[in-house]
Short mmCIF file of C-alpha atoms and ligand atoms in Angstrom, two decimals:
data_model
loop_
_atom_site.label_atom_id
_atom_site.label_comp_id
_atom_site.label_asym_id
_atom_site.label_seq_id
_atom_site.Cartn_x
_atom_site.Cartn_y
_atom_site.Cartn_z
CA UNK L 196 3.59 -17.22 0.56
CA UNK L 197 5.54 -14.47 2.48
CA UNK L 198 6.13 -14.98 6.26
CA UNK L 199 7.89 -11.86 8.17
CA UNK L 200 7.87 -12.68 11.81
CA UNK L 201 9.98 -10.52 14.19
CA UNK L 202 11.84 -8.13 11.88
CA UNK L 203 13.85 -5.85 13.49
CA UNK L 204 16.34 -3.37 11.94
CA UNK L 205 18.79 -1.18 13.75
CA UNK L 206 21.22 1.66 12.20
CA UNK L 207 23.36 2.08 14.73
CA UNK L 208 20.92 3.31 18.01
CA UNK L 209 18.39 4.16 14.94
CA UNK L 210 15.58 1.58 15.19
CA UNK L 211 14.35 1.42 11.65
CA UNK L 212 11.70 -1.18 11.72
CA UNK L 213 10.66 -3.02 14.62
CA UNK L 214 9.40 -6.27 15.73
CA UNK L 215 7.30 -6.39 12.40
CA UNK L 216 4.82 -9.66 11.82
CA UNK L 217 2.70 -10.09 8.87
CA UNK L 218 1.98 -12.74 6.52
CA UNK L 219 1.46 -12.14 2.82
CA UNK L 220 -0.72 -14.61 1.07
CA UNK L 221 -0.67 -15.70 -2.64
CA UNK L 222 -2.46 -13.71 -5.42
CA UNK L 223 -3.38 -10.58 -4.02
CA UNK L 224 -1.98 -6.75 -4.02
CA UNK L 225 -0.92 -5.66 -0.28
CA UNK L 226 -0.14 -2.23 -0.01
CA UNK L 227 2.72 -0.74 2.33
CA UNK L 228 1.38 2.43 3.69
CA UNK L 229 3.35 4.81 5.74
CA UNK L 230 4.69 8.24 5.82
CA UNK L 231 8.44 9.06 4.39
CA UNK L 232 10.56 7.70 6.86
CA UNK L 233 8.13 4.53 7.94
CA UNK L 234 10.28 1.88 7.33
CA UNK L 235 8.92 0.76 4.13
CA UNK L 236 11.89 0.73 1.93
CA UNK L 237 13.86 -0.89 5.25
CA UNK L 238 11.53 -3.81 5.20
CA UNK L 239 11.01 -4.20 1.69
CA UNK L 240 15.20 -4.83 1.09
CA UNK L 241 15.26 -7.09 4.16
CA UNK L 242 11.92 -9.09 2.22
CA UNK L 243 14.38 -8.96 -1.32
CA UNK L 244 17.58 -9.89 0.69
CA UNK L 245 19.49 -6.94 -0.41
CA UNK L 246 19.72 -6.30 3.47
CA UNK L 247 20.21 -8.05 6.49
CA UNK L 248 17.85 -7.78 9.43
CA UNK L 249 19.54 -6.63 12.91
CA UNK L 250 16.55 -9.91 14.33
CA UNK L 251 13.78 -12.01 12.97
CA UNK L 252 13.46 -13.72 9.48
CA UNK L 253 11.66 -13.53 6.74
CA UNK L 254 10.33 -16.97 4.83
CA UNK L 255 9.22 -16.96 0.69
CA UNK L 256 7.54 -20.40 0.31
CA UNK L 257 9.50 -22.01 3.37
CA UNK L 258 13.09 -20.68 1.98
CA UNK L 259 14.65 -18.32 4.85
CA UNK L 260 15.75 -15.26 2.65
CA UNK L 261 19.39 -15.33 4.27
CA UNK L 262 19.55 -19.07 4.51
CA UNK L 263 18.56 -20.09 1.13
CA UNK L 264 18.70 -17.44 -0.43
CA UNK L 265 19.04 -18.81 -4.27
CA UNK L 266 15.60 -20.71 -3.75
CA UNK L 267 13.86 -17.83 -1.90
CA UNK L 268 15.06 -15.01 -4.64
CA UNK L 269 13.99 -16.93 -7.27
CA UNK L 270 10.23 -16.49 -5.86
CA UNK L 271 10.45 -12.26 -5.94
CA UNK L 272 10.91 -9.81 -8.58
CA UNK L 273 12.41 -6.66 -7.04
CA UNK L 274 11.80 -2.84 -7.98
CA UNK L 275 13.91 -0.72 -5.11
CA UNK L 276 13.33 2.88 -5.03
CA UNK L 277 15.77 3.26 -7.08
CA UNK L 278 16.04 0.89 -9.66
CA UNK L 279 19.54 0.09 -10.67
CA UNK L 280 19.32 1.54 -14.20
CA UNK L 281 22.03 1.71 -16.74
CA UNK L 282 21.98 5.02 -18.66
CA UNK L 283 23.85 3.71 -21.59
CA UNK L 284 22.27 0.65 -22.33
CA UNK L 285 18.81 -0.05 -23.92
CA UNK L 286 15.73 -1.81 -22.39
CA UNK L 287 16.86 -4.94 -24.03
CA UNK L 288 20.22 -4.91 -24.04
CA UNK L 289 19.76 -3.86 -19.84
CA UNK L 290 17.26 -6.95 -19.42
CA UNK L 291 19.56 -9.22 -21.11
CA UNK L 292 22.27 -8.34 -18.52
CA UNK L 293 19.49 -8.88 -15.54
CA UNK L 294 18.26 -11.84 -17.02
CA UNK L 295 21.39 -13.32 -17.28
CA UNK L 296 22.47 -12.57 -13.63
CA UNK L 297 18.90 -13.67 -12.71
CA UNK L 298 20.37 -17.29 -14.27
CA UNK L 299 17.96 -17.89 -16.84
CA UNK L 300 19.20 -19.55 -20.23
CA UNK L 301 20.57 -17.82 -22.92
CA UNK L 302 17.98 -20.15 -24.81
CA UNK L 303 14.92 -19.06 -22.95
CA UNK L 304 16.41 -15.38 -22.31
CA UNK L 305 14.76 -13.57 -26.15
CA UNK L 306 11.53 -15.00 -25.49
CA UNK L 307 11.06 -13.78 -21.41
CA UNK L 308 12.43 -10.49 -22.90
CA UNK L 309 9.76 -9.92 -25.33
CA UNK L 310 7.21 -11.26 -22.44
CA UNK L 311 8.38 -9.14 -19.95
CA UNK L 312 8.94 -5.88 -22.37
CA UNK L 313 5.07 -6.87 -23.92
CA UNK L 314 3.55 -7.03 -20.58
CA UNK L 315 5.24 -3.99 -19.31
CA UNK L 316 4.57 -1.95 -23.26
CA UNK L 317 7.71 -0.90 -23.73
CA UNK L 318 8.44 -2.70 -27.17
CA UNK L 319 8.40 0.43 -29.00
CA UNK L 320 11.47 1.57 -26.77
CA UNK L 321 13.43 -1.39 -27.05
CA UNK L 322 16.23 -0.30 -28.62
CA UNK L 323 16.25 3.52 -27.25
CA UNK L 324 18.85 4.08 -25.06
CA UNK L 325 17.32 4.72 -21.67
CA UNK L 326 19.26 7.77 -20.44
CA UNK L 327 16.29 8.92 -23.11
CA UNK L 328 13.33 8.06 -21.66
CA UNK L 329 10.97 9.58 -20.04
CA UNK L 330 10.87 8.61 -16.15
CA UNK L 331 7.70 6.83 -17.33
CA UNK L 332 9.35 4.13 -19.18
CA UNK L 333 12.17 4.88 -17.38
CA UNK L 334 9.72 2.79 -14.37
CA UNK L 335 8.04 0.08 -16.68
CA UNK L 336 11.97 -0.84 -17.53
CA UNK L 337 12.19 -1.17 -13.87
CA UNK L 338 9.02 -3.25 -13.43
CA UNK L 339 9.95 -5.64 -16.72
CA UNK L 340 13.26 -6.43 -14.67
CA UNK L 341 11.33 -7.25 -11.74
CA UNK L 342 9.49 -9.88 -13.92
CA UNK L 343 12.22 -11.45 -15.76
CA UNK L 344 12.38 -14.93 -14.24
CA UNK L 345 8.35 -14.94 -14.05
CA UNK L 346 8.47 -14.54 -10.12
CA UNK L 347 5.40 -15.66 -7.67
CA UNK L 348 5.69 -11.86 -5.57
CA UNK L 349 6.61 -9.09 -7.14
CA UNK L 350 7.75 -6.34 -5.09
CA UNK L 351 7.52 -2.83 -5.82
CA UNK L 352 8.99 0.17 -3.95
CA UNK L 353 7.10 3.02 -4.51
CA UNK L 354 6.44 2.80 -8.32
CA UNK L 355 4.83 5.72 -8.76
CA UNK L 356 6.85 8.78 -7.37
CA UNK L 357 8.30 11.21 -9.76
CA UNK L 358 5.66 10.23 -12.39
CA UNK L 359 3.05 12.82 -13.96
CA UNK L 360 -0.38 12.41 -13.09
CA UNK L 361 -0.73 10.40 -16.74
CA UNK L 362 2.11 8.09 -16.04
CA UNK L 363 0.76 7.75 -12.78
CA UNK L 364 -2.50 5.99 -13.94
CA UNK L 365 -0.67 4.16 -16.42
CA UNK L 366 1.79 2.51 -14.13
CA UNK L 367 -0.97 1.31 -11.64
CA UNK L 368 -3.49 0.03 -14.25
CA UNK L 369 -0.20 -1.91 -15.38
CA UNK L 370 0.15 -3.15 -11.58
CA UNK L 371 -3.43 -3.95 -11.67
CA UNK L 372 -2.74 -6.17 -14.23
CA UNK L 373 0.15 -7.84 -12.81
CA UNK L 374 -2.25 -8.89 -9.76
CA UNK L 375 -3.98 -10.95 -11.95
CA UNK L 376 -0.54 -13.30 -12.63
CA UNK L 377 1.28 -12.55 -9.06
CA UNK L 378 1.08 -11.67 -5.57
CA UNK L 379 1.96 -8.01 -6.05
CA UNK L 380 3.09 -5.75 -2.80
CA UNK L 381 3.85 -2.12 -3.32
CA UNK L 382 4.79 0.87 -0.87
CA UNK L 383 3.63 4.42 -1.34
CA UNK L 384 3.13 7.15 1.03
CA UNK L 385 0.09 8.21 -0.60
CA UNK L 386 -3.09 6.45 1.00
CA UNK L 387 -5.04 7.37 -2.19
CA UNK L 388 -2.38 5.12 -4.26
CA UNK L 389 -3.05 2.18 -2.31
CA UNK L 390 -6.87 2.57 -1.65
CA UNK L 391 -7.04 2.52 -5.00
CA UNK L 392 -5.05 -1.01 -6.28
CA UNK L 393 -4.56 -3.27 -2.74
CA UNK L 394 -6.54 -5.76 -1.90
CA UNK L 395 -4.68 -5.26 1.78
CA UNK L 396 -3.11 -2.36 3.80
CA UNK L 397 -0.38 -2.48 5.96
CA UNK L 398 -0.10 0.92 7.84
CA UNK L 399 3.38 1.11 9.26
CA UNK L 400 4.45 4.03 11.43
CA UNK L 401 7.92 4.56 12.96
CA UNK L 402 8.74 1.68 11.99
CA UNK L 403 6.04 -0.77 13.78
CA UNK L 404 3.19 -2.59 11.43
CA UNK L 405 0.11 -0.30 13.45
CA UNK L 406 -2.70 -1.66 11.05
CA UNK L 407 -2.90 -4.73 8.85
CA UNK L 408 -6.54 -5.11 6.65
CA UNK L 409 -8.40 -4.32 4.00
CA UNK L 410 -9.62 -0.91 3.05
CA UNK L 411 -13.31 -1.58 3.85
CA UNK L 412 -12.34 -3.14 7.06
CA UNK L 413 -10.02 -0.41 8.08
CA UNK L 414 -13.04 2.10 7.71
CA UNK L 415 -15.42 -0.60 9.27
CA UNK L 416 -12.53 -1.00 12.51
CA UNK L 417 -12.35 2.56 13.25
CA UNK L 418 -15.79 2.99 12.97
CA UNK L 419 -15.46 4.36 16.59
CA UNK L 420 -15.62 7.61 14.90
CA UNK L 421 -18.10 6.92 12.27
CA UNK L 422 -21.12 9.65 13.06
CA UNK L 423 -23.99 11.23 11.60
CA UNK L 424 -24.97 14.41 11.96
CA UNK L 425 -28.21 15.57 12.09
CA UNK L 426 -30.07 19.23 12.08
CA UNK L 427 -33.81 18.22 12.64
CA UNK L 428 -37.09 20.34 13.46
CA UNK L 429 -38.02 18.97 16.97
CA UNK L 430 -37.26 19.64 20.58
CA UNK L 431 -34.73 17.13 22.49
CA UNK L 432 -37.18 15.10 24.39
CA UNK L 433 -38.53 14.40 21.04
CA UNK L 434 -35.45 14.12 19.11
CA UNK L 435 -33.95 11.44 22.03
CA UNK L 436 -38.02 9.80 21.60
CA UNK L 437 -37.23 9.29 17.92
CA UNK L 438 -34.33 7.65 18.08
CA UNK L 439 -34.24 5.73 21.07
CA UNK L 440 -35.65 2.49 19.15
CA UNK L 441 -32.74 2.97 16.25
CA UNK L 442 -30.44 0.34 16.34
CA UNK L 443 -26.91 0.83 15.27
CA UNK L 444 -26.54 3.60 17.30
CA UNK L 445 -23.61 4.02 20.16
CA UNK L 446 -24.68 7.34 21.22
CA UNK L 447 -26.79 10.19 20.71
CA UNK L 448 -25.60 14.01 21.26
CA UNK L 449 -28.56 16.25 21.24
CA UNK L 450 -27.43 20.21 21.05
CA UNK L 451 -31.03 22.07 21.54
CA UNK L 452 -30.80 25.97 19.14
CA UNK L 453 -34.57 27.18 20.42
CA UNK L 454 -37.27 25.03 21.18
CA UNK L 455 -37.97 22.84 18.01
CA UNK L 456 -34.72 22.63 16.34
CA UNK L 457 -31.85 20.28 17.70
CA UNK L 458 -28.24 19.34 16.09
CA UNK L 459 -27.43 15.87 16.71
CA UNK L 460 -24.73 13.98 16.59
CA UNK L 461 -25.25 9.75 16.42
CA UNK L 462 -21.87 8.01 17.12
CA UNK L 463 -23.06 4.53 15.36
CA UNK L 464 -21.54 1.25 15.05
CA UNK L 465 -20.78 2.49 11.00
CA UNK L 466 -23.68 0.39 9.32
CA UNK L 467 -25.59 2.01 6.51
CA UNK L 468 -28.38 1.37 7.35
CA UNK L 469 -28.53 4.08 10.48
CA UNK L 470 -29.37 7.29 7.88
CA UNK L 471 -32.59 5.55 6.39
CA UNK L 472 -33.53 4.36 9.93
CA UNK L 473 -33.40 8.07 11.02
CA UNK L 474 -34.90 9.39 7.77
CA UNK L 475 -38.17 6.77 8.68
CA UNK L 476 -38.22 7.69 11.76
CA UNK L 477 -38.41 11.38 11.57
CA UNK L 478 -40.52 11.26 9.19
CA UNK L 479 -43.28 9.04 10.61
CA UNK L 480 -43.37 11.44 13.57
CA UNK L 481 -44.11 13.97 11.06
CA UNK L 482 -40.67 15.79 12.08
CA UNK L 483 -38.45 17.07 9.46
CA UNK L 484 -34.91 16.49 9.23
CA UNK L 485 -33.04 19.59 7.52
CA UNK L 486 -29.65 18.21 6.95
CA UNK L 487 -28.15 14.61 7.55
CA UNK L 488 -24.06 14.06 6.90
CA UNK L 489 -22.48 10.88 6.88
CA UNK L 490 -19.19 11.85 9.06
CA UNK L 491 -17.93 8.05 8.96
CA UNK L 492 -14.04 8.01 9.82
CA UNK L 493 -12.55 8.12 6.15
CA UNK L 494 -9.47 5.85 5.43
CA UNK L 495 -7.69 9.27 5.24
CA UNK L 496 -8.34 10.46 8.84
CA UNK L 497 -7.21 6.59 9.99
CA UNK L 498 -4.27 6.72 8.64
CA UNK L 499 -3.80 10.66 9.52
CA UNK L 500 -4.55 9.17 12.94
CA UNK L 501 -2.37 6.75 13.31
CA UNK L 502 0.69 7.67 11.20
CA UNK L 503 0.22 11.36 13.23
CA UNK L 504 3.72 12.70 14.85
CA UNK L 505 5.63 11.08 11.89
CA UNK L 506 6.60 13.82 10.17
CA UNK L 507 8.15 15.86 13.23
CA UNK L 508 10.72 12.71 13.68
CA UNK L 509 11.75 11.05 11.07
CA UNK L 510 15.35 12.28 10.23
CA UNK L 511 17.16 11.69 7.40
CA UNK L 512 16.13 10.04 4.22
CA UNK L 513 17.64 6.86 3.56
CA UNK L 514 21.32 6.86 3.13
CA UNK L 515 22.47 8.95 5.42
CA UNK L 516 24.83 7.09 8.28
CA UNK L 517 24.78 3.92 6.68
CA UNK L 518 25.65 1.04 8.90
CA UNK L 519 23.58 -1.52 7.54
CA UNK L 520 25.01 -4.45 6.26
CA UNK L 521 24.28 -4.62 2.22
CA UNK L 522 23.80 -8.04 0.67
CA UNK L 523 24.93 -8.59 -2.56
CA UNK L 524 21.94 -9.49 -5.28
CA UNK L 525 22.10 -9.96 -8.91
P1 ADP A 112 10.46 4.69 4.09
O1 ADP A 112 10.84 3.83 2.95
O2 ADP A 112 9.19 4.28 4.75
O3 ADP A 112 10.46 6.14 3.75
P2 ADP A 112 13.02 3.88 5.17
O4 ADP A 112 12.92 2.41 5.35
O5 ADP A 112 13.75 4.39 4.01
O6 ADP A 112 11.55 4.50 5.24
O7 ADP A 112 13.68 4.51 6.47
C1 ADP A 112 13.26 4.19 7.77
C2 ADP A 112 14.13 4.92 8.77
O8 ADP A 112 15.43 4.40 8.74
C3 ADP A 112 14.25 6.41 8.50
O9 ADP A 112 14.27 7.08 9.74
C4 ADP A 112 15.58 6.53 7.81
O10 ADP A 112 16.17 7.77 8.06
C5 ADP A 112 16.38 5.40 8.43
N1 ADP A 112 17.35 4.83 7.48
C6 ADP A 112 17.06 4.24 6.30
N2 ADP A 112 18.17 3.81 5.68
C7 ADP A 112 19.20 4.13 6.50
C8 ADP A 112 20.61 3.95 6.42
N3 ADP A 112 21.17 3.32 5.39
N4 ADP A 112 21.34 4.42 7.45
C9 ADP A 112 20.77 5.02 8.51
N5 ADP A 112 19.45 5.24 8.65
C10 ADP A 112 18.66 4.80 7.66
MG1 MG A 113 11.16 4.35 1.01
#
């Protein structure tokens, strides 16, 4: 659906993103996962077209995003991180201006509205102005902009920030929902946010795309680090007896404390099955085990891992010298 192959963006000597290749495939959630700073926001306004790349292209459906632009823009809804709001309008009198610029027919324009406003709840709002909303609704107008058109991808920049913890789990059941219609990709900084609603991750750190899978795989992949550890009543020779047959296991770390207790540490190859194996086994040689911890690598300490030294240099927020050159969208 989405190909990004190459993408490079430069602010002046300030490499932004770089050399970034993924592919996004129809009718799932992706998650952009990075740190402030990343390159999320870079990449996701190169995707939308609202800025050019310094190198590489991005394809929706075939259309090159700078090339054809009217076909490939058609395909994606856009919410940047900060939606282009106007205070003094209401939701439907502000969707009526998108939808118009969007080029769909004043004919067909009332009944997207009410589609796009129904999906997105904000009906009861309508006709509020929305320098009165909460930042809540404030987002869902956002969103129901993004859909107007009834794009393949929707695209959505950090949707959640700013919101209380109740708006929070409103706006991503609503983004749950809109998986089951589109191809949804959103960015967050917060790994917990996208554990929770992608079907894919795409870790990007200073600006390069360092992991790209799902969350089960991205715990199974690093499962390098995926350990138990172990406090058991026997001595090592019996302890390294015990569990030489196990399978899964990488490596066994036997730390004698007297003469019949051991702590042990199995680095394993992260399948489940490794705890009951060394609960059987244990126990058949009439040994007891005291305490057994499943340290697996969590999708926290991955992405702690290899996001780590972000904070320390990324400069500026966005904004700050801005030499990049802004495209003009609807
Ligand atoms: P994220 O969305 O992941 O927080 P951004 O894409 O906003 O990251 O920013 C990536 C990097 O590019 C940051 O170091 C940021 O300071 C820099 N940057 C972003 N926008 C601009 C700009 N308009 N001018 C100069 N530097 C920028
Ligand atoms: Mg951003």
């Amino acid at each position: 659906m989405i190909e990004v192959s190459h993408l490079t963006k430069r602010y002046g000597g300030h490499t932004a993103v770089s050399n970034l290749s993924f592919t996004i495939e129809k009718g799932q959630i992706y998650g952009f996962l990075g740190p402030n700073g990343a390159g999320k926001s870079t990449t996701m306004n190169i995707m939308t077209g609202c800025l050019a790349a310094s190198e590489g292209e991005v394809r929706i459906d075939g259309h090159d995003i700078f090339e054809e632009p009217q076909q490939a823009k058609r395909l994606i809804g856009y919410l940047p991180e900060q939606p282009p709001l106007y205070l003094d309008r209401t939701p439907r009198e502000y969707l009526t201006f998108v939808g118009r610029a969007k080029g769909i027919k004043d004919k067909a324009l009332p009944e997207q509205i009410g589609r796009v406003m129904e999906v997105t709840q904000i009906i009861d709002v309508a006709d509020r102005l929305i320098k009165h909303l909460s930042k809540g609704y404030r987002q869902r107008v956002g969103i129901a902009q993004a859909l107007l058109g009834d794009p393949e991808v929707v695209i959505l920049d950090e949707p959640t920030v700013g919101l209380d913890p109740k708006q929070i789990i409103e706006i991503r059941s609503l983004i749950q929902s809109l998986g089951q219609k589109h191809t949804v990709i959103l960015s967050s900084h917060i790994l917990s946010e996208v554990q929770a609603v992608c079907q894919t991750i795409l870790i990007i750190s200073k600006g390069h795309l360092v992991a790209c899978d799902t969350p089960e795989n991205l715990e199974r992949l690093f499962s390098g680090s995926a350990a138990v550890d172990l406090t058991v009543e026997a001595g090592e020779a019996q302890t390294r007896e015990i569990l030489a047959p196990l399978d899964h296991i990488r490596s066994v770390d036997v730390r004698p404390e007297g003469t019949d207790r051991c702590q042990v540490t199995l680095e394993t190859d992260g399948d489940e099955e490794v705890c009951r194996a060394v609960f059987f086994a244990f126990s058949r040689a009439g040994r007891a085990i005291l305490r057994m911890t499943d340290a697996k690598a969590s999708l926290e300490d991955i992405f702690i891992e290899l996001t780590s030294g972000e904070a320390a240099d990324a400069p500026a927020e966005a904004g700050s010298e801005d030499d990049g050159e802004e495209v003009d969208e609807p």
